Amino acid sequence: MADVEAEAAFLSSMQAVNENAGGYNTVENDSGEQIESSDEYDPAQDVQDISLPDPQNQASSVVESPNTASRPTSTNPQTVSFPAPNSASDHATGDRPTTSNAVQSPTSTPSATITAGRSTGALSANSPRSATFKPRLPNDTLGILEDRIKDDEKGDIDAWLSLINENKRRGKLDDVRKVYERFFVIFPHAAEQWIALAQFESEASNRPGVESVFHKTLVDIPHLQLWRLYLDHIRRYFNIAVDKSGTASQTNHAAYDAVLDAVGIDKDAGTLWQDFIAFIKSGPGVLGEKDWQSQSKMDLLRKAYQDAISVPTQAVESIWKDYSHFENNLNKTTGRQFLQKKSAEYMSARSSNTALQNITRDLKRTTIPALPPALGFEGDTEYMKQVEIWKRWIQWEKDDPLVLKEENASAYRKRVLYVYKQALMALRFWPEMWYDAAEFCFSVNLDSEGDEFLARGVSANPESSLLAFKRADRLEMTTTNGNDDTSKQQRGLKVRQPYDNLLDALYGLIEKAVEREKRDIARIDAEFASSSPTEGTNGVAKGEDDDDDEEEPKKEVLDAKQGKIDSVKAVNAVQISLLHRTISHAWIALMRAMQRTQGKGKPGSPIGGSRQIFIDSRKRGRITSELWIAAAMLEFYNSDSEAAKRIFERGAKLFPDDETFALEFIRFLTNVNDHTNARVVFETTVTRLTQKPETTLKAKPLFAFFYHFESRYGELAQIQKLEARMKELYPDDPRLYSFSQRFVSDNFDPTAIRPIISPARQAKPKFMPSIEEPALPSRQSSPPIVNIAPPPNTSNSPKRPMPLDDFEADSNRPRKLARGESPLAGAAGRRLNQMRHGRPPNEGTPNVVPNGTYVPPPPPPPPPLPRDITFLLSIIPPASTYNTVPFKVEEMIRIIRDTPLPSSASQLPPNQLLASHAPTVPGPTRTPQYGQGPPSYFPSKFESEICQKGAELTLPTDQSMYR
């Protein structure tokens, strides 16, 4: 009962706010009934209504409810404030301000107010931030660079580097260190700049500063040059040449081991392995001697060689040659055994290095990440090319060319994770790469590493919905609800944290967009104010001619100014509209997550559930109709259709011109069999939309849905009325299509079926030319005239002259593969040949005109193909749909032609002949094992020849050879 009273008090306070703000009335709750039931509870009435601004003006206006900072939220409100960062050091920390449970003092002046634990996200009307454009002096280089960084801290990398170099040039060492600290907050894995900072400290003889850099970076940044710098630092301060105790040698050896363990698998680490081998060679002991020191040196050197030749690097061949020389000099017999044992790993590493160099040929391994350009803008192609190269490298490692997955799973995982870390240095702002890295960790049971990838990815991309949703899913999946309300509350807070961080980042982007628009407009005003024409001196009135002369240039200037302002507003409007939709979907995802963890909940209580999320989203604003749709359908599918209907009704008043919301509202009403109200909503919405020509097309989906609904469940008179209205509003739409939609289903259209009444006439096969014969010329075109005189019979040979008709008829034939019986000779043979070609006997007579010009007769039509062949060719897809690797037709024909096939049993081998006459014994089919011959029922000679011919086939690898 206490919960009901608390919720009643909460709704009463919100009712007062709604009445003061002109909102909709809430349900009377003075009677003390159960207001959380479906009959009394209305989740759409707990807060005042906040509508979206017009898309054309939303970039320059901020939607905020009146009295936002002082709005009561519950009987136990938690209203806290945090100051805006006002110093470079606060901005550099990058930490979120912590909230306290203390109630805000009425005398405080916060920059943003948090209600129920979150900020409102709307700019106050009297915000201390000013949009006035104040240009700096040209010689204020540091100030200009600071302004550039403030405007674009992630994108303007040149401003960061220029600011660092300018402070170095001026000798401001402390300012250099401060700028570096701020820089590494945004780019913590920029190894190149960490190296520059270490070198800067080294030049300043600041050894603690150098070691501080190594302490901050070496654990998290596996960068080859950074680790080599660390190795050089160790070798500098632990010089072997001046150390006689051996401590420096041990320290150097330990440093080499750490460096090789961290970055020794890099494809460019060949020189590092060579340096390590040279370091061991320089140690005490003589190779080939029997003392313990020499034997220890030999063992260390052999292990270093064997480790180096198993890593695909550019120096693997050189190291293998040195290793072979090393083993052969010690003992040729044992050396041959060692080399033979390691030759397989060396061959695998060498071939892998060749493949890896081909994959990464165009790769730019930078550690200063750049923001991904928008698709269609400058740099998008180059950026996506780098992304694809990194993905190919990662996939190459996952394919396990070094065969480590089965034998050494930890080494396999280490190589893949190493490439992921290398890729994320360059693609820090590409959320998909963080997601892929986390997914790989989860797939190989590295849950802690996967969670770390997600946490770092969210920190680098706080506005990424992909990473926030994935991290929230992990938290929801790894935590469970207890039996008490406390565990549900704690789980809800834990699951909600990624969503809240995402929403804070998105609302912050909107604030930045609004401020950027104001600054751009102020800059435009300042530019045109400085170049505007001067007015009359001392206000003396000018003549009409002078006014006419100056009026036209003033108008042109004003038009140009307004054009620039409109352009700025249009660009920001598109960006802000996209952010509105992203914010709405983030609230939707949070609402569904709370529904899974806490259920519907009770607004104002510790377990608020999905309904509390809907209320919080309306308080912060910047939401679209999609959130209202999702909230209503969530209530509907959780057995509360009345609450869903109230949300739809309230949303229809907030989004009267939103055709998507109206369509979902109508669909909902038809699902609950409220057809009367569905027609009312339809008529109200389409009437409003069709009043303006620019919104007439927005009503088309509504007409389509309702026409589909009426054609199935309505009256014919209503159907005809809809058809008439659609014909009037959309005269260009085909009438046949709209009419046929009344009868179609999801997978069948009866109006498009043409039944076959006469198969002999309607299903007659089409004429298809033979695939062996070339295309024949049309009969309607006149045959070509060839100036060929008949061959004179000048020879005295007893042989008959070659008939011209046979020559012409056989000239276009394909070459015969096998010759049958000999044809008849003489006139009988010619007549038989003409009959086979479907010609009368006299048709093939040569046609010779008096001037000696020979005119060949038209070629005969090819014989028709059988009906089954014609049907098969008609159902085979066209060649254009075949998009896989094609075969060379000539090579396939050559294999079939040149492969000898036995035509009789006498040509079979003896064992095959016996097998063919052997009695068949029933039983299970025996599969031949590896190393055995082929089964007795298959001709081994034929198999070997087919395999031999097939091995000679070379598939085209060049793109131009694909057909």
PDB file of C-alpha atoms in Angstrom, residues 374-548:
ATOM      1  CA  ALA A 374      31.632   9.728 -44.159  1.00  0.00           C
ATOM      2  CA  LEU A 375      30.776   7.631 -47.180  1.00  0.00           C
ATOM      3  CA  GLY A 376      30.933   9.660 -50.355  1.00  0.00           C
ATOM      4  CA  PHE A 377      33.296  12.270 -48.949  1.00  0.00           C
ATOM      5  CA  GLU A 378      37.015  12.836 -49.266  1.00  0.00           C
ATOM      6  CA  GLY A 379      39.189  10.034 -47.955  1.00  0.00           C
ATOM      7  CA  ASP A 380      36.478   7.390 -47.564  1.00  0.00           C
ATOM      8  CA  THR A 381      37.937   5.094 -50.230  1.00  0.00           C
ATOM      9  CA  GLU A 382      41.449   5.220 -48.799  1.00  0.00           C
ATOM     10  CA  TYR A 383      40.176   4.657 -45.260  1.00  0.00           C
ATOM     11  CA  MET A 384      38.055   1.669 -46.217  1.00  0.00           C
ATOM     12  CA  LYS A 385      40.992   0.230 -48.149  1.00  0.00           C
ATOM     13  CA  GLN A 386      43.071   0.272 -44.974  1.00  0.00           C
ATOM     14  CA  VAL A 387      40.216  -1.349 -43.061  1.00  0.00           C
ATOM     15  CA  GLU A 388      40.008  -4.137 -45.632  1.00  0.00           C
ATOM     16  CA  ILE A 389      43.769  -4.747 -45.500  1.00  0.00           C
ATOM     17  CA  TRP A 390      43.665  -5.062 -41.721  1.00  0.00           C
ATOM     18  CA  LYS A 391      40.725  -7.445 -41.982  1.00  0.00           C
ATOM     19  CA  ARG A 392      42.594  -9.594 -44.512  1.00  0.00           C
ATOM     20  CA  TRP A 393      45.605  -9.758 -42.230  1.00  0.00           C
ATOM     21  CA  ILE A 394      43.449 -10.744 -39.269  1.00  0.00           C
ATOM     22  CA  GLN A 395      41.624 -13.374 -41.299  1.00  0.00           C
ATOM     23  CA  TRP A 396      44.942 -14.714 -42.526  1.00  0.00           C
ATOM     24  CA  GLU A 397      46.050 -15.201 -38.932  1.00  0.00           C
ATOM     25  CA  LYS A 398      42.729 -16.835 -38.049  1.00  0.00           C
ATOM     26  CA  ASP A 399      43.151 -19.303 -40.918  1.00  0.00           C
ATOM     27  CA  ASP A 400      46.260 -20.548 -39.071  1.00  0.00           C
ATOM     28  CA  PRO A 401      48.822 -20.863 -41.894  1.00  0.00           C
ATOM     29  CA  LEU A 402      51.523 -21.688 -39.310  1.00  0.00           C
ATOM     30  CA  VAL A 403      49.492 -24.669 -38.026  1.00  0.00           C
ATOM     31  CA  LEU A 404      49.480 -23.531 -34.413  1.00  0.00           C
ATOM     32  CA  LYS A 405      45.834 -23.941 -33.498  1.00  0.00           C
ATOM     33  CA  GLU A 406      46.040 -27.647 -32.707  1.00  0.00           C
ATOM     34  CA  GLU A 407      49.624 -27.918 -31.492  1.00  0.00           C
ATOM     35  CA  ASN A 408      50.040 -24.604 -29.650  1.00  0.00           C
ATOM     36  CA  ALA A 409      46.682 -22.915 -29.053  1.00  0.00           C
ATOM     37  CA  SER A 410      48.138 -20.205 -26.830  1.00  0.00           C
ATOM     38  CA  ALA A 411      50.582 -19.130 -29.553  1.00  0.00           C
ATOM     39  CA  TYR A 412      47.712 -19.079 -32.063  1.00  0.00           C
ATOM     40  CA  ARG A 413      45.590 -16.838 -29.845  1.00  0.00           C
ATOM     41  CA  LYS A 414      48.578 -14.621 -29.137  1.00  0.00           C
ATOM     42  CA  ARG A 415      49.249 -14.012 -32.829  1.00  0.00           C
ATOM     43  CA  VAL A 416      45.616 -13.151 -33.588  1.00  0.00           C
ATOM     44  CA  LEU A 417      45.304 -10.812 -30.608  1.00  0.00           C
ATOM     45  CA  TYR A 418      48.570  -9.147 -31.545  1.00  0.00           C
ATOM     46  CA  VAL A 419      47.236  -8.254 -34.994  1.00  0.00           C
ATOM     47  CA  TYR A 420      43.989  -7.006 -33.466  1.00  0.00           C
ATOM     48  CA  LYS A 421      45.941  -4.690 -31.177  1.00  0.00           C
ATOM     49  CA  GLN A 422      48.020  -3.447 -34.081  1.00  0.00           C
ATOM     50  CA  ALA A 423      44.866  -2.741 -36.086  1.00  0.00           C
ATOM     51  CA  LEU A 424      43.178  -0.906 -33.213  1.00  0.00           C
ATOM     52  CA  MET A 425      46.085   1.521 -32.952  1.00  0.00           C
ATOM     53  CA  ALA A 426      45.245   2.777 -36.438  1.00  0.00           C
ATOM     54  CA  LEU A 427      41.485   2.112 -36.343  1.00  0.00           C
ATOM     55  CA  ARG A 428      40.728   3.310 -32.826  1.00  0.00           C
ATOM     56  CA  PHE A 429      37.596   5.101 -34.009  1.00  0.00           C
ATOM     57  CA  TRP A 430      36.255   2.149 -36.033  1.00  0.00           C
ATOM     58  CA  PRO A 431      33.815   0.400 -33.629  1.00  0.00           C
ATOM     59  CA  GLU A 432      33.465  -2.739 -35.739  1.00  0.00           C
ATOM     60  CA  MET A 433      37.110  -3.619 -35.117  1.00  0.00           C
ATOM     61  CA  TRP A 434      36.652  -3.451 -31.338  1.00  0.00           C
ATOM     62  CA  TYR A 435      33.554  -5.608 -31.670  1.00  0.00           C
ATOM     63  CA  ASP A 436      35.364  -8.220 -33.782  1.00  0.00           C
ATOM     64  CA  ALA A 437      38.255  -8.369 -31.326  1.00  0.00           C
ATOM     65  CA  ALA A 438      35.883  -8.932 -28.406  1.00  0.00           C
ATOM     66  CA  GLU A 439      33.948 -11.583 -30.305  1.00  0.00           C
ATOM     67  CA  PHE A 440      37.138 -13.468 -31.082  1.00  0.00           C
ATOM     68  CA  CYS A 441      38.114 -13.425 -27.403  1.00  0.00           C
ATOM     69  CA  PHE A 442      34.718 -14.765 -26.400  1.00  0.00           C
ATOM     70  CA  SER A 443      34.971 -17.517 -29.024  1.00  0.00           C
ATOM     71  CA  VAL A 444      38.304 -18.790 -27.613  1.00  0.00           C
ATOM     72  CA  ASN A 445      37.260 -18.547 -23.950  1.00  0.00           C
ATOM     73  CA  LEU A 446      39.141 -15.310 -23.222  1.00  0.00           C
ATOM     74  CA  ASP A 447      36.230 -13.571 -21.547  1.00  0.00           C
ATOM     75  CA  SER A 448      38.294 -11.132 -19.498  1.00  0.00           C
ATOM     76  CA  GLU A 449      40.214  -9.979 -22.584  1.00  0.00           C
ATOM     77  CA  GLY A 450      36.946  -9.638 -24.504  1.00  0.00           C
ATOM     78  CA  ASP A 451      35.402  -7.500 -21.783  1.00  0.00           C
ATOM     79  CA  GLU A 452      38.521  -5.355 -21.757  1.00  0.00           C
ATOM     80  CA  PHE A 453      38.277  -4.823 -25.512  1.00  0.00           C
ATOM     81  CA  LEU A 454      34.657  -3.743 -25.119  1.00  0.00           C
ATOM     82  CA  ALA A 455      35.471  -1.376 -22.252  1.00  0.00           C
ATOM     83  CA  ARG A 456      38.282   0.281 -24.186  1.00  0.00           C
ATOM     84  CA  GLY A 457      36.182   0.449 -27.325  1.00  0.00           C
ATOM     85  CA  VAL A 458      33.375   2.204 -25.481  1.00  0.00           C
ATOM     86  CA  SER A 459      35.887   4.624 -23.976  1.00  0.00           C
ATOM     87  CA  ALA A 460      37.274   5.426 -27.425  1.00  0.00           C
ATOM     88  CA  ASN A 461      33.836   5.585 -29.089  1.00  0.00           C
ATOM     89  CA  PRO A 462      31.302   6.662 -26.446  1.00  0.00           C
ATOM     90  CA  GLU A 463      28.803   7.548 -29.176  1.00  0.00           C
ATOM     91  CA  SER A 464      28.896   4.044 -30.721  1.00  0.00           C
ATOM     92  CA  SER A 465      25.595   2.234 -30.305  1.00  0.00           C
ATOM     93  CA  LEU A 466      27.167  -1.027 -31.440  1.00  0.00           C
ATOM     94  CA  LEU A 467      29.687  -1.193 -28.608  1.00  0.00           C
ATOM     95  CA  ALA A 468      27.285   0.127 -25.983  1.00  0.00           C
ATOM     96  CA  PHE A 469      24.649  -2.454 -26.874  1.00  0.00           C
ATOM     97  CA  LYS A 470      27.200  -5.265 -26.893  1.00  0.00           C
ATOM     98  CA  ARG A 471      28.635  -4.257 -23.540  1.00  0.00           C
ATOM     99  CA  ALA A 472      25.151  -3.992 -22.049  1.00  0.00           C
ATOM    100  CA  ASP A 473      24.324  -7.463 -23.364  1.00  0.00           C
ATOM    101  CA  ARG A 474      27.469  -8.849 -21.741  1.00  0.00           C
ATOM    102  CA  LEU A 475      26.548  -7.280 -18.411  1.00  0.00           C
ATOM    103  CA  GLU A 476      23.006  -8.560 -18.669  1.00  0.00           C
ATOM    104  CA  MET A 477      24.174 -12.046 -19.618  1.00  0.00           C
ATOM    105  CA  THR A 478      26.797 -12.350 -16.886  1.00  0.00           C
ATOM    106  CA  THR A 479      24.504 -11.157 -14.077  1.00  0.00           C
ATOM    107  CA  THR A 480      21.330 -12.740 -12.771  1.00  0.00           C
ATOM    108  CA  ASN A 481      18.393 -11.512 -10.743  1.00  0.00           C
ATOM    109  CA  GLY A 482      17.978 -12.631  -7.186  1.00  0.00           C
ATOM    110  CA  ASN A 483      14.767 -13.279  -5.347  1.00  0.00           C
ATOM    111  CA  ASP A 484      14.681  -9.884  -3.647  1.00  0.00           C
ATOM    112  CA  ASP A 485      14.126  -6.397  -5.024  1.00  0.00           C
ATOM    113  CA  THR A 486      17.615  -5.243  -4.077  1.00  0.00           C
ATOM    114  CA  SER A 487      19.289  -7.618  -6.504  1.00  0.00           C
ATOM    115  CA  LYS A 488      16.912  -6.544  -9.272  1.00  0.00           C
ATOM    116  CA  GLN A 489      17.708  -2.909  -8.581  1.00  0.00           C
ATOM    117  CA  GLN A 490      21.466  -3.520  -8.626  1.00  0.00           C
ATOM    118  CA  ARG A 491      21.271  -5.531 -11.807  1.00  0.00           C
ATOM    119  CA  GLY A 492      19.176  -2.837 -13.451  1.00  0.00           C
ATOM    120  CA  LEU A 493      21.690  -0.153 -12.528  1.00  0.00           C
ATOM    121  CA  LYS A 494      24.566  -2.234 -13.876  1.00  0.00           C
ATOM    122  CA  VAL A 495      22.815  -3.007 -17.144  1.00  0.00           C
ATOM    123  CA  ARG A 496      21.674   0.585 -17.556  1.00  0.00           C
ATOM    124  CA  GLN A 497      25.131   2.113 -17.230  1.00  0.00           C
ATOM    125  CA  PRO A 498      26.308   1.516 -20.862  1.00  0.00           C
ATOM    126  CA  TYR A 499      23.025   2.902 -22.201  1.00  0.00           C
ATOM    127  CA  ASP A 500      23.263   5.987 -20.003  1.00  0.00           C
ATOM    128  CA  ASN A 501      26.823   6.660 -21.134  1.00  0.00           C
ATOM    129  CA  LEU A 502      25.740   6.313 -24.754  1.00  0.00           C
ATOM    130  CA  LEU A 503      22.844   8.707 -24.270  1.00  0.00           C
ATOM    131  CA  ASP A 504      25.075  11.256 -22.545  1.00  0.00           C
ATOM    132  CA  ALA A 505      27.470  11.148 -25.487  1.00  0.00           C
ATOM    133  CA  LEU A 506      24.674  11.516 -28.044  1.00  0.00           C
ATOM    134  CA  TYR A 507      23.035  14.402 -26.221  1.00  0.00           C
ATOM    135  CA  GLY A 508      26.462  16.008 -25.976  1.00  0.00           C
ATOM    136  CA  LEU A 509      26.873  15.732 -29.751  1.00  0.00           C
ATOM    137  CA  ILE A 510      23.586  17.582 -30.228  1.00  0.00           C
ATOM    138  CA  GLU A 511      24.758  20.352 -27.916  1.00  0.00           C
ATOM    139  CA  LYS A 512      28.001  20.635 -29.861  1.00  0.00           C
ATOM    140  CA  ALA A 513      26.099  20.738 -33.143  1.00  0.00           C
ATOM    141  CA  VAL A 514      23.889  23.547 -31.876  1.00  0.00           C
ATOM    142  CA  GLU A 515      26.880  25.509 -30.605  1.00  0.00           C
ATOM    143  CA  ARG A 516      28.761  24.929 -33.847  1.00  0.00           C
ATOM    144  CA  GLU A 517      25.814  26.230 -35.826  1.00  0.00           C
ATOM    145  CA  LYS A 518      25.631  29.370 -33.705  1.00  0.00           C
ATOM    146  CA  ARG A 519      29.363  29.994 -34.112  1.00  0.00           C
ATOM    147  CA  ASP A 520      29.174  29.476 -37.857  1.00  0.00           C
ATOM    148  CA  ILE A 521      26.262  31.881 -38.176  1.00  0.00           C
ATOM    149  CA  ALA A 522      28.066  34.448 -35.999  1.00  0.00           C
ATOM    150  CA  ARG A 523      31.157  34.067 -38.172  1.00  0.00           C
ATOM    151  CA  ILE A 524      29.072  34.647 -41.307  1.00  0.00           C
ATOM    152  CA  ASP A 525      27.503  37.742 -39.765  1.00  0.00           C
ATOM    153  CA  ALA A 526      30.930  39.095 -38.865  1.00  0.00           C
ATOM    154  CA  GLU A 527      32.274  38.485 -42.369  1.00  0.00           C
ATOM    155  CA  PHE A 528      29.390  40.255 -44.083  1.00  0.00           C
ATOM    156  CA  ALA A 529      29.328  43.063 -41.529  1.00  0.00           C
ATOM    157  CA  SER A 530      32.932  43.925 -42.315  1.00  0.00           C
ATOM    158  CA  SER A 531      32.259  43.905 -46.073  1.00  0.00           C
ATOM    159  CA  SER A 532      28.805  45.582 -46.103  1.00  0.00           C
ATOM    160  CA  PRO A 533      28.457  48.870 -48.007  1.00  0.00           C
ATOM    161  CA  THR A 534      28.632  52.049 -45.937  1.00  0.00           C
ATOM    162  CA  GLU A 535      25.519  54.043 -45.292  1.00  0.00           C
ATOM    163  CA  GLY A 536      25.001  57.741 -45.825  1.00  0.00           C
ATOM    164  CA  THR A 537      27.186  60.180 -43.908  1.00  0.00           C
ATOM    165  CA  ASN A 538      25.607  61.660 -40.757  1.00  0.00           C
ATOM    166  CA  GLY A 539      22.243  60.247 -41.736  1.00  0.00           C
ATOM    167  CA  VAL A 540      21.735  62.725 -44.635  1.00  0.00           C
ATOM    168  CA  ALA A 541      19.011  61.516 -46.948  1.00  0.00           C
ATOM    169  CA  LYS A 542      20.180  60.457 -50.372  1.00  0.00           C
ATOM    170  CA  GLY A 543      18.506  60.933 -53.651  1.00  0.00           C
ATOM    171  CA  GLU A 544      16.264  58.364 -55.229  1.00  0.00           C
ATOM    172  CA  ASP A 545      18.857  57.552 -57.859  1.00  0.00           C
ATOM    173  CA  ASP A 546      21.471  56.819 -55.213  1.00  0.00           C
ATOM    174  CA  ASP A 547      19.031  54.604 -53.313  1.00  0.00           C
ATOM    175  CA  ASP A 548      18.210  52.667 -56.451  1.00  0.00           C
TER     176      ASP A 548
END
